[in-house]
Amino acid sequence: MSNFTEEIKNEIIENGIELDCCRRAFLSAFIRTSGSIISRGGQYGFEIVTENERTAEFLCEMLEKHFGVTPARVGVEFDKFSGRDKLTFSCLDENTSELLSNLKIIRRNQDGVSLIFGIDDSLVLSDCCMSAYLKGAFLGGGSCTIPDEGSYSRTGYHFEVVFSNRNTAGDFCDILCSLDILAKLVARKDSAVVYVKSKEVISDILNEMSVADSLEKLNKIVELKDRTNNDNRVSNCSVSNIDKAVRASVAQIRAIETIRQTVGLKKLNEKLFEAAEARLADPNASMQELADRLHVTKSCLNHRMRKIAEIAEQLS
């Protein structure tokens, strides 16, 4: 069974990327998160590493069809941490060098070629391109976890994208901010991680990525957890009220017994005597039940019980 991260990534692939400008933003983000720059014989290219066959097929098709670059499969390596094979593809030719320049990953000038570590504004001029960049970044280096349906925890929501460079991660946070999504940035070993833990913000992100099925699944989990947690709160409140009622009953009986063992219950006036007898006859009854039997209000019965407690305190 696929996990939630895979479900989101598969849905991104199924939906595809329609516009050329968005494909440019998408591919640039994917290389930033899942690729590395390589150089040989004065030419620059990149390698892509992925564990997902569908992702590999999707990227290779996009590169060939829309960018005129044919990736070469370098090899397969088993990852003992994930328990899955990692597929490595490389692109290294004149077309690839030009592509990296167009994707604003490298810069060519009179001094040669240099790497660009930030995200160039020209890649994300429109909302659709910003959303495409978000999709590419998640497909390349993202993960998302949600609580299991059987869990009672209100936590467990986590979305993150891992970058190799803090400048890129910081600019990515700015893109999210432009989409009204607030994320946090933290260093993790040699990486920079952009993350959120709010289920509401994760919902906004999934909506921005247009992954409707994944968003629906998240909303169902949130609704289930909220309902379960609310039921637990109601149950805990009920238990607390029961405990409170039991303690009150015990205190009332103790006061009544004090009066009976000292001066006797007959010394009480008629109304207090009725209340004392009713409580002794049914120690487990609620105050409302006793009040109904005595044909008085609960407030009235509470007043009588307080008077009994005061008399018992004076006698003890």
Short mmCIF file of C-alpha atoms in Angstrom, two decimals:
data_model
loop_
_atom_site.label_atom_id
_atom_site.label_comp_id
_atom_site.label_asym_id
_atom_site.label_seq_id
_atom_site.Cartn_x
_atom_site.Cartn_y
_atom_site.Cartn_z
CA MET A 1 0.00 0.00 0.00
CA SER A 2 1.41 3.39 -0.94
CA ASN A 3 1.95 6.02 1.74
CA PHE A 4 0.44 9.49 1.68
CA THR A 5 3.58 11.06 0.16
CA GLU A 6 3.47 8.63 -2.76
CA GLU A 7 -0.24 9.25 -3.25
CA ILE A 8 0.37 12.99 -3.56
CA LYS A 9 3.30 12.53 -5.94
CA ASN A 10 1.37 10.08 -8.10
CA GLU A 11 -1.50 12.55 -8.32
CA ILE A 12 0.87 15.34 -9.37
CA ILE A 13 2.17 13.08 -12.15
CA GLU A 14 -1.34 12.07 -13.24
CA ASN A 15 -2.43 15.70 -13.47
CA GLY A 16 0.65 16.67 -15.48
CA ILE A 17 2.00 20.16 -16.16
CA GLU A 18 0.18 21.95 -18.95
CA LEU A 19 2.03 25.20 -19.75
CA ASP A 20 5.62 25.62 -20.96
CA CYS A 21 6.34 28.33 -18.40
CA CYS A 22 5.09 26.05 -15.64
CA ARG A 23 7.16 23.11 -16.92
CA ARG A 24 10.23 25.34 -16.70
CA ALA A 25 9.49 26.22 -13.07
CA PHE A 26 8.56 22.62 -12.25
CA LEU A 27 11.74 21.13 -13.72
CA SER A 28 13.98 23.75 -12.11
CA ALA A 29 12.47 22.94 -8.69
CA PHE A 30 12.80 19.19 -9.23
CA ILE A 31 16.50 19.45 -10.12
CA ARG A 32 17.07 21.71 -7.09
CA THR A 33 15.64 19.09 -4.74
CA SER A 34 16.45 15.77 -6.40
CA GLY A 35 19.34 16.49 -8.74
CA SER A 36 22.98 17.47 -8.73
CA ILE A 37 25.06 19.44 -11.23
CA ILE A 38 27.81 17.57 -13.08
CA SER A 39 30.51 18.77 -15.47
CA ARG A 40 32.64 17.02 -18.05
CA GLY A 41 34.75 18.36 -20.91
CA GLY A 42 33.54 21.91 -20.42
CA GLN A 43 29.89 20.87 -20.63
CA TYR A 44 27.46 21.10 -17.74
CA GLY A 45 24.62 18.76 -17.00
CA PHE A 46 22.77 17.16 -14.11
CA GLU A 47 21.95 13.85 -12.50
CA ILE A 48 18.53 12.97 -11.14
CA VAL A 49 17.96 10.43 -8.37
CA THR A 50 14.52 9.02 -7.57
CA GLU A 51 13.01 5.96 -5.91
CA ASN A 52 9.82 6.14 -7.92
CA GLU A 53 9.62 4.54 -11.38
CA ARG A 54 6.63 6.68 -12.30
CA THR A 55 8.53 9.83 -11.38
CA ALA A 56 11.49 8.73 -13.48
CA GLU A 57 9.25 8.02 -16.49
CA PHE A 58 7.41 11.32 -16.07
CA LEU A 59 10.61 13.38 -15.89
CA CYS A 60 12.28 11.56 -18.79
CA GLU A 61 9.23 12.08 -20.98
CA MET A 62 9.07 15.78 -20.09
CA LEU A 63 12.77 16.29 -20.80
CA GLU A 64 12.62 14.56 -24.17
CA LYS A 65 9.29 15.92 -25.38
CA HIS A 66 9.46 19.52 -24.19
CA PHE A 67 13.14 20.32 -23.69
CA GLY A 68 14.89 18.19 -26.30
CA VAL A 69 17.11 16.43 -23.75
CA THR A 70 17.42 12.64 -23.56
CA PRO A 71 18.37 11.31 -20.10
CA ALA A 72 20.68 8.31 -19.84
CA ARG A 73 20.08 5.73 -17.15
CA VAL A 74 23.24 5.57 -15.05
CA GLY A 75 22.36 2.81 -12.64
CA VAL A 76 20.27 1.40 -9.82
CA GLU A 77 21.36 1.33 -6.19
CA PHE A 78 19.53 -0.27 -3.27
CA ASP A 79 18.86 2.14 -0.41
CA LYS A 80 18.98 0.21 2.87
CA PHE A 81 17.22 3.03 4.75
CA SER A 82 14.11 3.12 2.54
CA GLY A 83 14.35 -0.51 1.41
CA ARG A 84 13.89 0.56 -2.20
CA ASP A 85 15.98 0.95 -5.34
CA LYS A 86 17.26 4.41 -6.23
CA LEU A 87 17.30 5.16 -9.94
CA THR A 88 19.91 7.56 -11.29
CA PHE A 89 19.62 9.36 -14.64
CA SER A 90 22.05 11.81 -16.15
CA CYS A 91 21.86 14.51 -18.82
CA LEU A 92 25.15 15.87 -20.12
CA ASP A 93 25.42 17.54 -23.52
CA GLU A 94 25.24 20.96 -25.13
CA ASN A 95 21.44 21.03 -24.97
CA THR A 96 21.56 20.24 -21.24
CA SER A 97 23.94 23.14 -20.55
CA GLU A 98 21.56 25.46 -22.35
CA LEU A 99 18.63 23.99 -20.41
CA LEU A 100 20.32 24.58 -17.04
CA SER A 101 20.89 28.18 -18.08
CA ASN A 102 17.23 28.58 -19.04
CA LEU A 103 16.19 26.99 -15.75
CA LYS A 104 18.30 29.61 -13.92
CA ILE A 105 20.45 26.97 -12.22
CA ILE A 106 23.73 28.01 -13.86
CA ARG A 107 24.88 31.39 -15.17
CA ARG A 108 27.22 31.88 -18.12
CA ASN A 109 29.37 34.99 -18.40
CA GLN A 110 32.79 36.09 -19.58
CA ASP A 111 34.42 34.45 -16.55
CA GLY A 112 32.84 31.09 -17.31
CA VAL A 113 29.99 29.25 -15.62
CA SER A 114 28.76 29.73 -12.05
CA LEU A 115 25.97 28.16 -10.02
CA ILE A 116 22.88 30.14 -9.07
CA PHE A 117 21.77 29.27 -5.54
CA GLY A 118 18.64 31.38 -5.25
CA ILE A 119 15.38 31.06 -7.18
CA ASP A 120 15.28 33.52 -10.09
CA ASP A 121 12.14 35.68 -10.12
CA SER A 122 11.64 35.06 -13.85
CA LEU A 123 10.75 31.42 -13.08
CA VAL A 124 7.82 32.31 -10.83
CA LEU A 125 6.24 35.44 -12.28
CA SER A 126 2.67 34.10 -12.12
CA ASP A 127 0.66 32.12 -9.57
CA CYS A 128 0.49 29.11 -11.88
CA CYS A 129 4.30 29.02 -12.12
CA MET A 130 4.66 29.36 -8.35
CA SER A 131 2.29 26.41 -7.92
CA ALA A 132 4.27 24.47 -10.52
CA TYR A 133 7.49 25.21 -8.62
CA LEU A 134 5.83 23.90 -5.46
CA LYS A 135 4.83 20.70 -7.28
CA GLY A 136 8.31 20.16 -8.68
CA ALA A 137 9.95 20.76 -5.30
CA PHE A 138 7.62 18.31 -3.59
CA LEU A 139 8.01 15.66 -6.27
CA GLY A 140 11.79 15.92 -5.98
CA GLY A 141 12.34 16.34 -2.25
CA GLY A 142 9.03 16.46 -0.44
CA SER A 143 7.17 14.30 2.04
CA CYS A 144 3.87 14.54 3.86
CA THR A 145 2.57 12.49 6.77
CA ILE A 146 -0.85 12.44 8.42
CA PRO A 147 -2.09 10.48 11.46
CA ASP A 148 -3.37 6.94 11.07
CA GLU A 149 -7.12 6.58 11.17
CA GLY A 150 -6.88 4.48 14.34
CA SER A 151 -4.75 7.05 16.17
CA TYR A 152 -6.27 9.32 18.83
CA SER A 153 -3.46 11.87 18.63
CA ARG A 154 -4.23 15.42 17.57
CA THR A 155 -0.67 15.73 16.25
CA GLY A 156 1.09 13.89 13.44
CA TYR A 157 0.55 16.31 10.56
CA HIS A 158 3.83 17.15 8.82
CA PHE A 159 4.77 18.51 5.39
CA GLU A 160 8.32 19.24 4.30
CA VAL A 161 10.58 19.85 1.31
CA VAL A 162 14.34 19.30 1.59
CA PHE A 163 16.83 21.50 -0.26
CA SER A 164 20.60 21.15 -0.45
CA ASN A 165 21.07 24.92 -0.24
CA ARG A 166 19.70 27.37 2.32
CA ASN A 167 19.42 30.22 -0.18
CA THR A 168 17.13 28.16 -2.38
CA ALA A 169 15.09 27.07 0.65
CA GLY A 170 14.72 30.67 1.81
CA ASP A 171 13.51 31.80 -1.61
CA PHE A 172 11.10 28.83 -1.63
CA CYS A 173 9.64 30.12 1.65
CA ASP A 174 9.13 33.47 -0.06
CA ILE A 175 7.24 31.76 -2.90
CA LEU A 176 5.00 30.01 -0.38
CA CYS A 177 4.42 33.34 1.38
CA SER A 178 3.31 34.84 -1.96
CA LEU A 179 0.75 32.02 -2.08
CA ASP A 180 -0.41 32.94 1.47
CA ILE A 181 1.31 29.87 2.91
CA LEU A 182 3.58 30.41 5.92
CA ALA A 183 6.32 27.81 6.42
CA LYS A 184 9.33 27.40 8.68
CA LEU A 185 12.94 26.82 7.66
CA VAL A 186 15.40 24.73 9.65
CA ALA A 187 18.87 23.27 9.04
CA ARG A 188 19.15 19.49 9.11
CA LYS A 189 22.72 18.21 8.75
CA ASP A 190 23.85 19.46 5.32
CA SER A 191 20.33 20.26 4.15
CA ALA A 192 17.78 23.04 4.56
CA VAL A 193 14.24 21.90 5.32
CA VAL A 194 11.09 23.91 4.70
CA TYR A 195 8.22 22.51 6.75
CA VAL A 196 4.76 23.05 8.23
CA LYS A 197 2.92 21.09 10.92
CA SER A 198 -0.51 22.71 10.76
CA LYS A 199 -3.25 20.61 9.18
CA GLU A 200 -4.90 23.80 7.92
CA VAL A 201 -1.73 24.97 6.16
CA ILE A 202 -1.09 21.50 4.72
CA SER A 203 -4.63 21.59 3.37
CA ASP A 204 -3.84 24.94 1.69
CA ILE A 205 -0.67 23.45 0.16
CA LEU A 206 -2.48 20.42 -1.25
CA ASN A 207 -5.13 22.72 -2.66
CA GLU A 208 -2.41 24.86 -4.27
CA MET A 209 -0.92 21.73 -5.87
CA SER A 210 -4.39 20.77 -7.20
CA VAL A 211 -4.23 17.25 -5.75
CA ALA A 212 -7.95 16.92 -5.06
CA ASP A 213 -7.96 13.25 -4.04
CA SER A 214 -5.15 13.74 -1.53
CA LEU A 215 -6.86 16.85 -0.17
CA GLU A 216 -10.09 14.90 0.28
CA LYS A 217 -8.24 12.17 2.17
CA LEU A 218 -6.62 14.74 4.46
CA ASN A 219 -9.96 16.42 5.15
CA LYS A 220 -11.56 13.07 6.04
CA ILE A 221 -8.73 12.29 8.46
CA VAL A 222 -9.01 15.75 10.04
CA GLU A 223 -12.79 15.39 10.40
CA LEU A 224 -12.42 11.92 11.92
CA LYS A 225 -9.74 13.06 14.39
CA ASP A 226 -11.70 16.16 15.41
CA ARG A 227 -14.84 14.07 15.98
CA THR A 228 -12.91 11.44 17.95
CA ASN A 229 -11.15 14.05 20.07
CA ASN A 230 -14.44 15.82 20.72
CA ASP A 231 -16.05 12.53 21.79
CA ASN A 232 -13.12 11.95 24.13
CA ARG A 233 -13.51 15.40 25.64
CA VAL A 234 -17.23 14.80 26.19
CA SER A 235 -16.50 11.41 27.74
CA ASN A 236 -13.82 12.86 30.02
CA CYS A 237 -16.18 15.64 31.02
CA SER A 238 -18.91 13.10 31.84
CA VAL A 239 -16.50 11.04 33.94
CA SER A 240 -15.39 14.19 35.74
CA ASN A 241 -19.00 15.12 36.49
CA ILE A 242 -19.72 11.62 37.78
CA ASP A 243 -16.69 11.78 40.08
CA LYS A 244 -17.82 15.16 41.34
CA ALA A 245 -21.33 13.86 42.02
CA VAL A 246 -19.97 10.83 43.91
CA ARG A 247 -17.76 13.03 46.08
CA ALA A 248 -20.70 15.31 46.84
CA SER A 249 -22.89 12.34 47.80
CA VAL A 250 -20.22 10.92 50.11
CA ALA A 251 -19.82 14.30 51.82
CA GLN A 252 -23.58 14.63 52.28
CA ILE A 253 -23.91 11.16 53.79
CA ARG A 254 -20.97 11.83 56.13
CA ALA A 255 -22.67 15.02 57.35
CA ILE A 256 -26.00 13.26 57.83
CA GLU A 257 -24.33 10.43 59.80
CA THR A 258 -22.61 13.00 62.03
CA ILE A 259 -25.97 14.53 62.90
CA ARG A 260 -27.62 11.15 63.46
CA GLN A 261 -24.84 9.93 65.77
CA THR A 262 -24.79 13.12 67.86
CA VAL A 263 -28.22 14.69 68.26
CA GLY A 264 -30.29 12.48 65.95
CA LEU A 265 -31.99 13.33 62.68
CA LYS A 266 -35.30 14.10 64.46
CA LYS A 267 -33.71 17.34 65.64
CA LEU A 268 -33.75 18.58 62.04
CA ASN A 269 -36.74 20.51 60.74
CA GLU A 270 -39.14 18.67 58.47
CA LYS A 271 -37.61 19.82 55.16
CA LEU A 272 -34.04 19.01 56.19
CA PHE A 273 -35.14 15.68 57.62
CA GLU A 274 -36.81 14.75 54.29
CA ALA A 275 -33.65 15.65 52.38
CA ALA A 276 -31.46 13.61 54.77
CA GLU A 277 -33.74 10.57 54.58
CA ALA A 278 -33.87 10.75 50.77
CA ARG A 279 -30.09 10.83 50.50
CA LEU A 280 -29.62 7.91 52.92
CA ALA A 281 -32.25 5.90 51.04
CA ASP A 282 -30.39 6.28 47.71
CA PRO A 283 -26.69 7.25 48.01
CA ASN A 284 -26.15 6.88 44.24
CA ALA A 285 -28.96 9.16 43.11
CA SER A 286 -28.10 12.46 41.48
CA MET A 287 -29.22 15.72 43.04
CA GLN A 288 -31.72 16.18 40.22
CA GLU A 289 -33.21 12.73 40.86
CA LEU A 290 -33.58 13.44 44.60
CA ALA A 291 -35.07 16.85 43.88
CA ASP A 292 -37.67 15.29 41.57
CA ARG A 293 -38.64 12.75 44.23
CA LEU A 294 -39.06 15.48 46.83
CA HIS A 295 -40.94 17.70 44.34
CA VAL A 296 -38.51 20.59 44.83
CA THR A 297 -36.01 22.30 42.57
CA LYS A 298 -32.40 21.20 42.42
CA SER A 299 -31.38 24.62 43.72
CA CYS A 300 -33.68 24.19 46.71
CA LEU A 301 -32.26 20.76 47.49
CA ASN A 302 -28.70 22.10 47.22
CA HIS A 303 -29.62 24.76 49.77
CA ARG A 304 -30.97 22.13 52.18
CA MET A 305 -27.86 19.98 51.81
CA ARG A 306 -25.66 22.99 52.56
CA LYS A 307 -27.67 23.65 55.74
CA ILE A 308 -27.20 20.00 56.78
CA ALA A 309 -23.44 20.31 56.15
CA GLU A 310 -23.31 23.48 58.29
CA ILE A 311 -25.15 21.79 61.16
CA ALA A 312 -22.82 18.77 60.97
CA GLU A 313 -19.77 21.04 61.01
CA GLN A 314 -21.04 22.79 64.16
CA LEU A 315 -21.58 19.43 65.87
CA SER A 316 -18.21 17.91 64.94
#
